[in-house]
Each structure stands twice: as C-alpha cells, then as structure tokens.
Tab-separated table of C-alpha atoms in Angstrom:
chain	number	residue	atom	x	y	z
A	1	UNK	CA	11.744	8.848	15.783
A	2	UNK	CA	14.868	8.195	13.885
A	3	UNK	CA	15.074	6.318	10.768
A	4	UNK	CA	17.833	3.849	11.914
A	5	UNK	CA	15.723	3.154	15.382
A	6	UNK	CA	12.375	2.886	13.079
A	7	UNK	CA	14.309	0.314	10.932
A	8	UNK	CA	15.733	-1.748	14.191
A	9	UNK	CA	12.026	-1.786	16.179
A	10	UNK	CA	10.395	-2.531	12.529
A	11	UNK	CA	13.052	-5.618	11.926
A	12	UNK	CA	11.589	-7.059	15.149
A	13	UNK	CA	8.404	-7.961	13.625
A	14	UNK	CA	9.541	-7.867	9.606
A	15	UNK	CA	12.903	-8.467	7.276
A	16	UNK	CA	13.347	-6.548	4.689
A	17	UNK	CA	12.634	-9.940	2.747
A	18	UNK	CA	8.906	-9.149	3.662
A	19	UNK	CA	8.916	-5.731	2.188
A	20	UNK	CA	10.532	-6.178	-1.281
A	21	UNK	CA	10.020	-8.626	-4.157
A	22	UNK	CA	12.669	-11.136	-5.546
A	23	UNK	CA	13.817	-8.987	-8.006
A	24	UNK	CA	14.934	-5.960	-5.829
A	25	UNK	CA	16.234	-8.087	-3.088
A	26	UNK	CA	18.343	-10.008	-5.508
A	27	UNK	CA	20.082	-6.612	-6.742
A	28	UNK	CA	20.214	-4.768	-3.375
A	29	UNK	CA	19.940	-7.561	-0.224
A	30	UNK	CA	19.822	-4.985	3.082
A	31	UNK	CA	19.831	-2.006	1.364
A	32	UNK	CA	16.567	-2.533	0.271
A	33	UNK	CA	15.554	-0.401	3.136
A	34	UNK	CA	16.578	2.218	1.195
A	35	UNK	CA	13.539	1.723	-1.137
A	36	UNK	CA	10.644	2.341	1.767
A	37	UNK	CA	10.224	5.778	2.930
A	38	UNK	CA	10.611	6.599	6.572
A	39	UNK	CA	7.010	7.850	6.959
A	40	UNK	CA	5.259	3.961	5.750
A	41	UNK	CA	7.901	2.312	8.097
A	42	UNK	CA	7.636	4.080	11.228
A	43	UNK	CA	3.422	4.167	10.546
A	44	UNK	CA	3.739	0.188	9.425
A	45	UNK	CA	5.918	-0.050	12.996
A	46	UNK	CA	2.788	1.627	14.876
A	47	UNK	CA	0.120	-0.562	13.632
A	48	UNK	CA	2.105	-3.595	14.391
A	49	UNK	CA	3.727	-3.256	17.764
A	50	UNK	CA	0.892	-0.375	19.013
A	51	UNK	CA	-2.312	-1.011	17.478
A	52	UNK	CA	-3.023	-4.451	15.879
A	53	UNK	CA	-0.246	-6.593	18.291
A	54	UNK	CA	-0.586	-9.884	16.239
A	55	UNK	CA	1.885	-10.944	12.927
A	56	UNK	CA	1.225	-9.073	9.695
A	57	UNK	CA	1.811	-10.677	6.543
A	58	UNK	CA	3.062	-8.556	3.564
A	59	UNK	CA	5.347	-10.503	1.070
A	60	UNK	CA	5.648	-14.279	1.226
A	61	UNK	CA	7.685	-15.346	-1.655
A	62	UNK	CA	11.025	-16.172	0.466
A	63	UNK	CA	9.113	-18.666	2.255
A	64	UNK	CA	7.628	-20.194	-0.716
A	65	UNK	CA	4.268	-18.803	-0.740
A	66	UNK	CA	2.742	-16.606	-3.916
A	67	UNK	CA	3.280	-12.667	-2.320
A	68	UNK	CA	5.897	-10.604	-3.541
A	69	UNK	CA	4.718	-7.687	-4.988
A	70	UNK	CA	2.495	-5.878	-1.362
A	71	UNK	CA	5.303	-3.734	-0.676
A	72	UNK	CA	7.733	-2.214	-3.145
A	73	UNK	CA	7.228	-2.324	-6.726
A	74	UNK	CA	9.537	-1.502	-8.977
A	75	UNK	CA	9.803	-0.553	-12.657
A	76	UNK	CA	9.952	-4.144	-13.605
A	77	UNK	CA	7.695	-5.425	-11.529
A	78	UNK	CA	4.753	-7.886	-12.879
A	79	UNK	CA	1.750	-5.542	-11.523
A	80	UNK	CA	3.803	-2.020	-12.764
A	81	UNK	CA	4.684	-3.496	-16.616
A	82	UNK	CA	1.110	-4.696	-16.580
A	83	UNK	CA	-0.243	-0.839	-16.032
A	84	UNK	CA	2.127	0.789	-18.243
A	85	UNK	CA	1.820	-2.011	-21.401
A	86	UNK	CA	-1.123	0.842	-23.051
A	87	UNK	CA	2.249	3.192	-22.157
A	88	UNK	CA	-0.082	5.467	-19.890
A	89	UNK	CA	1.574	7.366	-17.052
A	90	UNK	CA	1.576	4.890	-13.589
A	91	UNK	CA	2.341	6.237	-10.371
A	92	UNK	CA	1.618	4.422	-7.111
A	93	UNK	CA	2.451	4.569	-3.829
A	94	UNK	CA	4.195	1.266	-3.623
A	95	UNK	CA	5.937	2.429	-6.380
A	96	UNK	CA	7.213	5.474	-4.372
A	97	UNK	CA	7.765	3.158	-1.225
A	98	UNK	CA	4.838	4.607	0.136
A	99	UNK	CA	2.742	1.434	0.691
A	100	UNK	CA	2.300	-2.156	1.953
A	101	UNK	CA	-0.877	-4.341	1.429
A	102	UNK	CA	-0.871	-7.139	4.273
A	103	UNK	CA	-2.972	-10.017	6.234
A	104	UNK	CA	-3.493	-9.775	9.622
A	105	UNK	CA	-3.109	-13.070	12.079
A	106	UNK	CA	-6.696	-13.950	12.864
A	107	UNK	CA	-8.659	-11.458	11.320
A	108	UNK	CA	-10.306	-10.579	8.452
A	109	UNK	CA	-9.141	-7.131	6.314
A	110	UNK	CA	-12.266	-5.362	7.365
A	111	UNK	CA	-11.991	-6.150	11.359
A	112	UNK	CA	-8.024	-4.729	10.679
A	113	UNK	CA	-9.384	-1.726	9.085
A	114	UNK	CA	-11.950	-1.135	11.956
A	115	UNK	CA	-9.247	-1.327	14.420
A	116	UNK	CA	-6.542	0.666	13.047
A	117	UNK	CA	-10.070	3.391	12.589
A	118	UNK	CA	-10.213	3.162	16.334
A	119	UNK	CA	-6.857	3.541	17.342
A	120	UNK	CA	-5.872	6.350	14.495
A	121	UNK	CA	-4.725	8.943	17.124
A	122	UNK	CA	-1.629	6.343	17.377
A	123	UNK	CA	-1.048	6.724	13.802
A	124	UNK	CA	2.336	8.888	13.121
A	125	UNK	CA	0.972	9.851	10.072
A	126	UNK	CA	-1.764	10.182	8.032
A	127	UNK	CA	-2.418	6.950	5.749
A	128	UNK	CA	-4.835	6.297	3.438
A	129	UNK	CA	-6.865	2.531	3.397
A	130	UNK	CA	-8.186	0.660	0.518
A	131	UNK	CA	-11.588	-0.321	1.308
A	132	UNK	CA	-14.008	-3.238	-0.263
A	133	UNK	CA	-10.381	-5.396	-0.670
A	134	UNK	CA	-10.022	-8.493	1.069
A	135	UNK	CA	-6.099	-7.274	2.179
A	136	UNK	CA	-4.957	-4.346	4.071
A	137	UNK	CA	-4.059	-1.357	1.773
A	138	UNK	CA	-2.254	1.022	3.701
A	139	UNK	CA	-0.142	4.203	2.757
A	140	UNK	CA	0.924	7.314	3.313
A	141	UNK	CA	0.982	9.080	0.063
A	142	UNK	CA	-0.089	13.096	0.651
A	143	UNK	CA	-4.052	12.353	1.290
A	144	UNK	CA	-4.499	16.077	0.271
A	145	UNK	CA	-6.750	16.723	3.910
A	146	UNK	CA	-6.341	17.088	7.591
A	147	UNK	CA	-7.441	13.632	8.071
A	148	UNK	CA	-5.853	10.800	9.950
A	149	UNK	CA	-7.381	8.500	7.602
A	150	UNK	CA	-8.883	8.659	4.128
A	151	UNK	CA	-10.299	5.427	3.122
A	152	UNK	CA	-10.872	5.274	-0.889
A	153	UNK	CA	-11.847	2.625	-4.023
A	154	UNK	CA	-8.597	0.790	-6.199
C-alpha cells in the first residue's frame, strides 16, 4: 500500500495530534507525518481497522490528558534527555518513528497483546511487543528473525 493511502485510511481512526508530542507538532503541524515511518503506520493501520476494531489511544495531551510522548520522541523530548543526561548513546524506536505505545477501548494491554498474537498473519510487518507493561508497545524496528512477532523486556 501507498504511503499517502496508508496516511488517509490511518487519519480515519488517528490525527497526527495523536502520534506526536507538543513540541514537534508546534514546529511542524501536518507534516509531522513525516516523522513516522511508513512500515509503523500502515502496521498501526492493520491492528486498528483489521485486528483489534475498537479506538486506540496513543497520545492524549491535545485533549488535556497527561500522554504525549507514546509515539514520536524527539531529541528534546522529556523521556530521550532523561536517557542521555549520563551522555550514553540512546537509540529507540520511537525515536526513529518506529513505535507507538497505546490503550485499547475495553481491554486490558495483555488481552490486546493476545489478540494481535492471534491475528499476526494480518500483520504487514513484523513488530516487536513489550511484554509485562500495562500499555501496548508495538514496533517495527528490524527484530533480527523470521518472526511475525518478537515479544521482549523494556
């Protein structure tokens, strides 16, 4: 699928708004976008609309509530200038706009996790899944195998 028609399915069910903190939408508004590699979007697009089919929660803070740092992070975000203070090397997917942690509509993290397990053959891509968390981890940074889904410890 296309990146443009990945970006106007995935804007049914998220803005951009969602995706990015404060800070980055401040600087860039819709262009944000640019941030989130086509591989997350197009995988976040599947579990949405194909495998989970209830709302998703990733960033809250346009709408007042405490979220704004499950999807992109940049250099000046709060969680990244926390890791880097010691000045040790920090990569991370969300970083890279390879991840999104979310909520799922009436369920828990690990009944989300068991479903997306179950319906992995709809995945686009391989993703890898946080487990032992109380939110969704999910991206799709290189898991290094041939599996659909690598589940692993923060």
């Amino acid at each position: 699928m296309e990146r443009d028609k990945i970006i106007d399915e995935l804007s049914k069910y998220f803005s951009i708004l969602e995706l990015v903190g404060p800070k980055e939408y401040s600087r860039d508004k819709d262009l944000c976008w640019r941030y989130l590699r086509t591989d997350l979007l197009h995988t976040l697009l599947v579990i949405r609309k194909d495998i989970l089919r209830v709302p998703i929660t990733v960033n809250t803070w346009k709408s007042g509530g405490c979220f704004d740092e499950r999807g992109f992070r940049s250099n000046i975000s709060d969680i990244v200038k926390s890791k880097t203070l010691s000045g040790s090397l920090y990569v991370s997917p969300h970083s890279l706009g390879a991840a999104v942690d979310f909520g799922v509509k009436g369920m828990d993290a690990e009944e989300a996790r068991r479903r997306i397990g179950e319906a992995q053959h709809l995945l686009p891509y391989p993703i890898r899944m946080e487990s032992d968390v109380t939110w969704v981890h999910v991206d799709t940074f290189d898991n290094g195998n041939s599996e659909k889904i690598t589940m692993f410890k923060g």
